[in-house]
Amino acid sequence: LSSSSAASDVYKRQIDGNCTSPYCHGTGASNPNLTNYSDVYAKASRVKARTAVGGGMPVGGTLTSEQIQIITKWVDGGAPNN
């Protein structure tokens, strides 16, 4: 992992790629919307907790340990928008 996890990597690769379908956290979903940086930033600590091992997200799938580390590092670093 790099010394800092860029928001573009965290959002586009990890969250948008795994969480933002219309029936989960996408536009029109009944769950919290995670389709843009400000939504993800506002819920960063919850995203971290729910994507951790045993956190239950994503439903019907799993994140790799590297993906979990990227999200964790980004949140722990203040969830920067870089």
Short mmCIF file of N, CA, C and O in Angstrom, two decimals:
data_model
loop_
_atom_site.label_atom_id
_atom_site.label_comp_id
_atom_site.label_asym_id
_atom_site.label_seq_id
_atom_site.Cartn_x
_atom_site.Cartn_y
_atom_site.Cartn_z
N LEU A 1 0.84 -1.19 0.00
CA LEU A 1 0.00 0.00 0.00
C LEU A 1 0.87 1.23 0.00
O LEU A 1 1.93 1.25 0.60
N SER A 2 0.39 2.27 -0.61
CA SER A 2 1.14 3.51 -0.61
C SER A 2 1.05 4.16 0.76
O SER A 2 0.24 3.76 1.59
N SER A 3 1.85 5.20 0.98
CA SER A 3 1.86 5.85 2.29
C SER A 3 0.56 6.56 2.58
O SER A 3 0.23 6.81 3.72
N SER A 4 -0.21 6.91 1.57
CA SER A 4 -1.53 7.49 1.80
C SER A 4 -2.48 6.93 0.75
O SER A 4 -2.11 6.73 -0.40
N SER A 5 -3.68 6.66 1.17
CA SER A 5 -4.67 6.13 0.24
C SER A 5 -5.46 7.30 -0.33
O SER A 5 -6.11 8.03 0.39
N ALA A 6 -5.37 7.49 -1.62
CA ALA A 6 -6.04 8.60 -2.28
C ALA A 6 -7.54 8.37 -2.31
O ALA A 6 -8.00 7.26 -2.49
N ALA A 7 -8.30 9.45 -2.15
CA ALA A 7 -9.75 9.35 -2.19
C ALA A 7 -10.22 8.76 -3.51
O ALA A 7 -11.16 7.98 -3.54
N SER A 8 -9.55 9.12 -4.58
CA SER A 8 -9.97 8.60 -5.88
C SER A 8 -9.86 7.08 -5.92
O SER A 8 -10.72 6.39 -6.45
N ASP A 9 -8.81 6.53 -5.33
CA ASP A 9 -8.65 5.08 -5.28
C ASP A 9 -9.69 4.47 -4.35
O ASP A 9 -10.35 3.50 -4.70
N VAL A 10 -9.83 5.04 -3.17
CA VAL A 10 -10.77 4.49 -2.20
C VAL A 10 -12.18 4.55 -2.76
O VAL A 10 -12.91 3.55 -2.74
N TYR A 11 -12.57 5.69 -3.28
CA TYR A 11 -13.93 5.82 -3.77
C TYR A 11 -14.17 5.00 -5.04
O TYR A 11 -15.03 4.14 -5.08
N LYS A 12 -13.42 5.28 -6.07
CA LYS A 12 -13.69 4.64 -7.36
C LYS A 12 -13.47 3.14 -7.33
O LYS A 12 -14.30 2.38 -7.81
N ARG A 13 -12.36 2.72 -6.79
CA ARG A 13 -12.04 1.28 -6.84
C ARG A 13 -12.75 0.48 -5.76
O ARG A 13 -13.20 -0.63 -6.02
N GLN A 14 -12.79 1.00 -4.55
CA GLN A 14 -13.30 0.19 -3.45
C GLN A 14 -14.80 0.39 -3.23
O GLN A 14 -15.56 -0.57 -3.20
N ILE A 15 -15.23 1.62 -3.08
CA ILE A 15 -16.63 1.88 -2.73
C ILE A 15 -17.53 1.86 -3.96
O ILE A 15 -18.50 1.11 -4.01
N ASP A 16 -17.22 2.66 -4.96
CA ASP A 16 -18.05 2.68 -6.16
C ASP A 16 -18.07 1.30 -6.81
O ASP A 16 -19.11 0.83 -7.27
N GLY A 17 -16.95 0.64 -6.80
CA GLY A 17 -16.86 -0.68 -7.43
C GLY A 17 -17.57 -1.80 -6.69
O GLY A 17 -17.88 -2.83 -7.27
N ASN A 18 -17.84 -1.60 -5.42
CA ASN A 18 -18.44 -2.68 -4.61
C ASN A 18 -19.76 -2.33 -3.94
O ASN A 18 -20.45 -3.23 -3.46
N CYS A 19 -20.10 -1.05 -3.87
CA CYS A 19 -21.22 -0.65 -2.99
C CYS A 19 -22.34 0.15 -3.63
O CYS A 19 -23.40 0.28 -3.02
N THR A 20 -22.13 0.73 -4.79
CA THR A 20 -23.09 1.73 -5.28
C THR A 20 -24.07 1.22 -6.34
O THR A 20 -24.54 1.98 -7.17
N SER A 21 -24.44 -0.02 -6.25
CA SER A 21 -25.49 -0.50 -7.16
C SER A 21 -26.82 0.11 -6.72
O SER A 21 -26.96 0.53 -5.57
N PRO A 22 -27.80 0.17 -7.59
CA PRO A 22 -29.08 0.79 -7.25
C PRO A 22 -29.79 0.14 -6.06
O PRO A 22 -30.61 0.77 -5.41
N TYR A 23 -29.51 -1.11 -5.78
CA TYR A 23 -30.18 -1.78 -4.68
C TYR A 23 -29.37 -1.76 -3.37
O TYR A 23 -29.84 -2.26 -2.35
N CYS A 24 -28.19 -1.19 -3.39
CA CYS A 24 -27.39 -1.11 -2.15
C CYS A 24 -27.22 0.34 -1.71
O CYS A 24 -28.04 0.86 -0.98
N HIS A 25 -26.15 0.99 -2.16
CA HIS A 25 -25.85 2.36 -1.73
C HIS A 25 -25.77 3.33 -2.90
O HIS A 25 -25.07 4.34 -2.84
N GLY A 26 -26.47 3.02 -3.98
CA GLY A 26 -26.49 3.88 -5.15
C GLY A 26 -27.66 4.84 -5.13
O GLY A 26 -28.46 4.87 -4.19
N THR A 27 -27.76 5.64 -6.16
CA THR A 27 -28.85 6.60 -6.29
C THR A 27 -30.18 5.87 -6.27
O THR A 27 -30.37 4.89 -6.98
N GLY A 28 -31.09 6.32 -5.43
CA GLY A 28 -32.41 5.72 -5.33
C GLY A 28 -32.51 4.56 -4.37
O GLY A 28 -33.60 4.05 -4.12
N ALA A 29 -31.42 4.13 -3.81
CA ALA A 29 -31.45 3.02 -2.86
C ALA A 29 -31.99 3.50 -1.52
O ALA A 29 -31.89 4.68 -1.18
N SER A 30 -32.54 2.59 -0.74
CA SER A 30 -33.06 2.97 0.58
C SER A 30 -31.96 3.05 1.63
O SER A 30 -32.16 3.62 2.69
N ASN A 31 -30.80 2.51 1.34
CA ASN A 31 -29.65 2.58 2.25
C ASN A 31 -28.93 3.91 2.07
O ASN A 31 -29.16 4.61 1.09
N PRO A 32 -28.02 4.25 2.98
CA PRO A 32 -27.28 5.52 2.81
C PRO A 32 -26.61 5.59 1.44
O PRO A 32 -26.01 4.63 0.97
N ASN A 33 -26.74 6.73 0.80
CA ASN A 33 -26.17 6.97 -0.52
C ASN A 33 -24.66 7.16 -0.40
O ASN A 33 -24.20 7.96 0.39
N LEU A 34 -23.91 6.42 -1.20
CA LEU A 34 -22.45 6.53 -1.21
C LEU A 34 -21.94 6.82 -2.62
O LEU A 34 -20.90 6.33 -3.03
N THR A 35 -22.68 7.63 -3.37
CA THR A 35 -22.33 7.86 -4.77
C THR A 35 -21.40 9.04 -5.00
O THR A 35 -21.03 9.30 -6.14
N ASN A 36 -21.01 9.76 -3.96
CA ASN A 36 -20.06 10.86 -4.15
C ASN A 36 -19.20 11.02 -2.90
O ASN A 36 -19.52 10.49 -1.83
N TYR A 37 -18.12 11.77 -3.05
CA TYR A 37 -17.16 11.93 -1.96
C TYR A 37 -17.82 12.47 -0.69
O TYR A 37 -17.57 11.96 0.40
N SER A 38 -18.64 13.50 -0.80
CA SER A 38 -19.20 14.11 0.41
C SER A 38 -20.06 13.12 1.19
O SER A 38 -20.04 13.12 2.43
N ASP A 39 -20.81 12.27 0.50
CA ASP A 39 -21.60 11.25 1.19
C ASP A 39 -20.71 10.23 1.88
O ASP A 39 -20.96 9.83 3.01
N VAL A 40 -19.67 9.79 1.19
CA VAL A 40 -18.75 8.82 1.76
C VAL A 40 -17.99 9.43 2.94
O VAL A 40 -17.85 8.82 4.00
N TYR A 41 -17.53 10.67 2.78
CA TYR A 41 -16.79 11.35 3.85
C TYR A 41 -17.65 11.46 5.11
O TYR A 41 -17.18 11.20 6.21
N ALA A 42 -18.91 11.84 4.94
CA ALA A 42 -19.80 12.00 6.09
C ALA A 42 -20.02 10.69 6.83
O ALA A 42 -20.32 10.70 8.03
N LYS A 43 -19.84 9.59 6.15
CA LYS A 43 -20.07 8.27 6.75
C LYS A 43 -18.79 7.44 6.82
O LYS A 43 -18.84 6.22 6.93
N ALA A 44 -17.65 8.10 6.77
CA ALA A 44 -16.37 7.39 6.67
C ALA A 44 -16.15 6.38 7.79
O ALA A 44 -15.75 5.25 7.53
N SER A 45 -16.42 6.75 9.03
CA SER A 45 -16.17 5.81 10.12
C SER A 45 -17.11 4.61 10.03
O SER A 45 -16.72 3.48 10.33
N ARG A 46 -18.32 4.84 9.59
CA ARG A 46 -19.27 3.73 9.42
C ARG A 46 -18.84 2.83 8.26
O ARG A 46 -18.94 1.61 8.33
N VAL A 47 -18.39 3.45 7.17
CA VAL A 47 -17.89 2.68 6.04
C VAL A 47 -16.75 1.78 6.50
O VAL A 47 -16.70 0.59 6.18
N LYS A 48 -15.84 2.34 7.27
CA LYS A 48 -14.70 1.56 7.78
C LYS A 48 -15.18 0.38 8.62
O LYS A 48 -14.74 -0.76 8.43
N ALA A 49 -16.10 0.64 9.54
CA ALA A 49 -16.59 -0.42 10.43
C ALA A 49 -17.35 -1.50 9.67
O ALA A 49 -17.18 -2.70 9.92
N ARG A 50 -18.15 -1.09 8.72
CA ARG A 50 -18.99 -2.05 8.00
C ARG A 50 -18.23 -2.83 6.93
O ARG A 50 -18.68 -3.88 6.51
N THR A 51 -17.09 -2.33 6.49
CA THR A 51 -16.31 -3.07 5.51
C THR A 51 -15.20 -3.90 6.14
O THR A 51 -14.56 -4.69 5.46
N ALA A 52 -14.99 -3.75 7.43
CA ALA A 52 -13.98 -4.55 8.13
C ALA A 52 -14.39 -6.01 8.13
O ALA A 52 -15.56 -6.35 7.92
N VAL A 53 -13.45 -6.88 8.38
CA VAL A 53 -13.74 -8.32 8.45
C VAL A 53 -14.87 -8.54 9.45
O VAL A 53 -14.80 -8.07 10.58
N GLY A 54 -15.90 -9.20 9.02
CA GLY A 54 -17.05 -9.46 9.89
C GLY A 54 -18.05 -8.32 9.96
O GLY A 54 -19.03 -8.40 10.68
N GLY A 55 -17.81 -7.23 9.22
CA GLY A 55 -18.69 -6.07 9.27
C GLY A 55 -19.95 -6.20 8.43
O GLY A 55 -20.85 -5.39 8.52
N GLY A 56 -20.01 -7.21 7.59
CA GLY A 56 -21.23 -7.48 6.84
C GLY A 56 -21.35 -6.84 5.47
O GLY A 56 -22.33 -7.04 4.78
N MET A 57 -20.39 -6.04 5.08
CA MET A 57 -20.47 -5.38 3.77
C MET A 57 -19.26 -5.75 2.94
O MET A 57 -18.17 -5.88 3.48
N PRO A 58 -19.42 -5.88 1.67
CA PRO A 58 -20.67 -5.77 0.92
C PRO A 58 -21.52 -7.03 1.06
O PRO A 58 -21.01 -8.13 1.24
N VAL A 59 -22.83 -6.84 0.98
CA VAL A 59 -23.77 -7.95 1.07
C VAL A 59 -23.53 -8.89 -0.11
O VAL A 59 -23.39 -8.44 -1.24
N GLY A 60 -23.46 -10.15 0.17
CA GLY A 60 -23.30 -11.14 -0.89
C GLY A 60 -21.89 -11.24 -1.43
O GLY A 60 -21.65 -11.90 -2.43
N GLY A 61 -20.94 -10.59 -0.80
CA GLY A 61 -19.57 -10.64 -1.27
C GLY A 61 -18.61 -10.29 -0.15
O GLY A 61 -19.02 -10.08 0.98
N THR A 62 -17.37 -10.25 -0.49
CA THR A 62 -16.36 -9.89 0.50
C THR A 62 -15.33 -8.98 -0.16
O THR A 62 -15.17 -8.98 -1.37
N LEU A 63 -14.66 -8.22 0.66
CA LEU A 63 -13.53 -7.42 0.21
C LEU A 63 -12.26 -8.19 0.53
O LEU A 63 -12.21 -8.94 1.50
N THR A 64 -11.24 -7.97 -0.25
CA THR A 64 -9.95 -8.59 0.04
C THR A 64 -9.34 -7.88 1.25
O THR A 64 -9.73 -6.77 1.60
N SER A 65 -8.36 -8.52 1.86
CA SER A 65 -7.69 -7.88 2.99
C SER A 65 -7.03 -6.58 2.54
O SER A 65 -6.99 -5.60 3.29
N GLU A 66 -6.53 -6.54 1.31
CA GLU A 66 -5.92 -5.30 0.79
C GLU A 66 -6.96 -4.20 0.65
O GLU A 66 -6.70 -3.05 1.01
N GLN A 67 -8.14 -4.52 0.15
CA GLN A 67 -9.20 -3.52 0.02
C GLN A 67 -9.60 -2.97 1.39
O GLN A 67 -9.80 -1.77 1.56
N ILE A 68 -9.73 -3.85 2.36
CA ILE A 68 -10.07 -3.42 3.73
C ILE A 68 -8.98 -2.52 4.28
O ILE A 68 -9.27 -1.48 4.89
N GLN A 69 -7.71 -2.86 4.06
CA GLN A 69 -6.60 -2.03 4.53
C GLN A 69 -6.61 -0.66 3.87
O GLN A 69 -6.33 0.35 4.52
N ILE A 70 -6.93 -0.60 2.59
CA ILE A 70 -6.97 0.68 1.88
C ILE A 70 -8.05 1.58 2.47
O ILE A 70 -7.81 2.76 2.75
N ILE A 71 -9.24 1.04 2.68
CA ILE A 71 -10.33 1.82 3.26
C ILE A 71 -9.97 2.26 4.68
O ILE A 71 -10.14 3.42 5.04
N THR A 72 -9.45 1.34 5.48
CA THR A 72 -9.08 1.65 6.87
C THR A 72 -8.03 2.76 6.93
O THR A 72 -8.16 3.72 7.69
N LYS A 73 -7.01 2.63 6.10
CA LYS A 73 -5.93 3.62 6.09
C LYS A 73 -6.45 5.00 5.66
O LYS A 73 -6.07 6.02 6.23
N TRP A 74 -7.34 5.02 4.69
CA TRP A 74 -7.90 6.28 4.21
C TRP A 74 -8.73 6.95 5.31
O TRP A 74 -8.57 8.13 5.58
N VAL A 75 -9.59 6.19 5.98
CA VAL A 75 -10.42 6.75 7.06
C VAL A 75 -9.53 7.20 8.22
O VAL A 75 -9.70 8.31 8.74
N ASP A 76 -8.58 6.37 8.61
CA ASP A 76 -7.68 6.72 9.72
C ASP A 76 -6.84 7.95 9.41
O ASP A 76 -6.44 8.68 10.31
N GLY A 77 -6.61 8.21 8.12
CA GLY A 77 -5.86 9.39 7.70
C GLY A 77 -6.71 10.64 7.54
O GLY A 77 -6.27 11.64 6.98
N GLY A 78 -7.98 10.57 7.97
CA GLY A 78 -8.85 11.73 7.89
C GLY A 78 -9.73 11.76 6.65
O GLY A 78 -10.37 12.76 6.37
N ALA A 79 -9.76 10.67 5.89
CA ALA A 79 -10.57 10.57 4.68
C ALA A 79 -10.36 11.75 3.74
O ALA A 79 -11.29 12.43 3.34
N PRO A 80 -9.11 12.03 3.37
CA PRO A 80 -8.81 13.20 2.55
C PRO A 80 -9.41 13.07 1.15
O PRO A 80 -9.58 11.99 0.61
N ASN A 81 -9.73 14.21 0.57
CA ASN A 81 -10.25 14.27 -0.80
C ASN A 81 -9.09 14.69 -1.69
O ASN A 81 -8.95 15.84 -2.07
N ASN A 82 -8.25 13.74 -2.02
CA ASN A 82 -7.07 14.04 -2.85
C ASN A 82 -7.03 13.19 -4.09
O ASN A 82 -7.76 12.29 -4.25
#
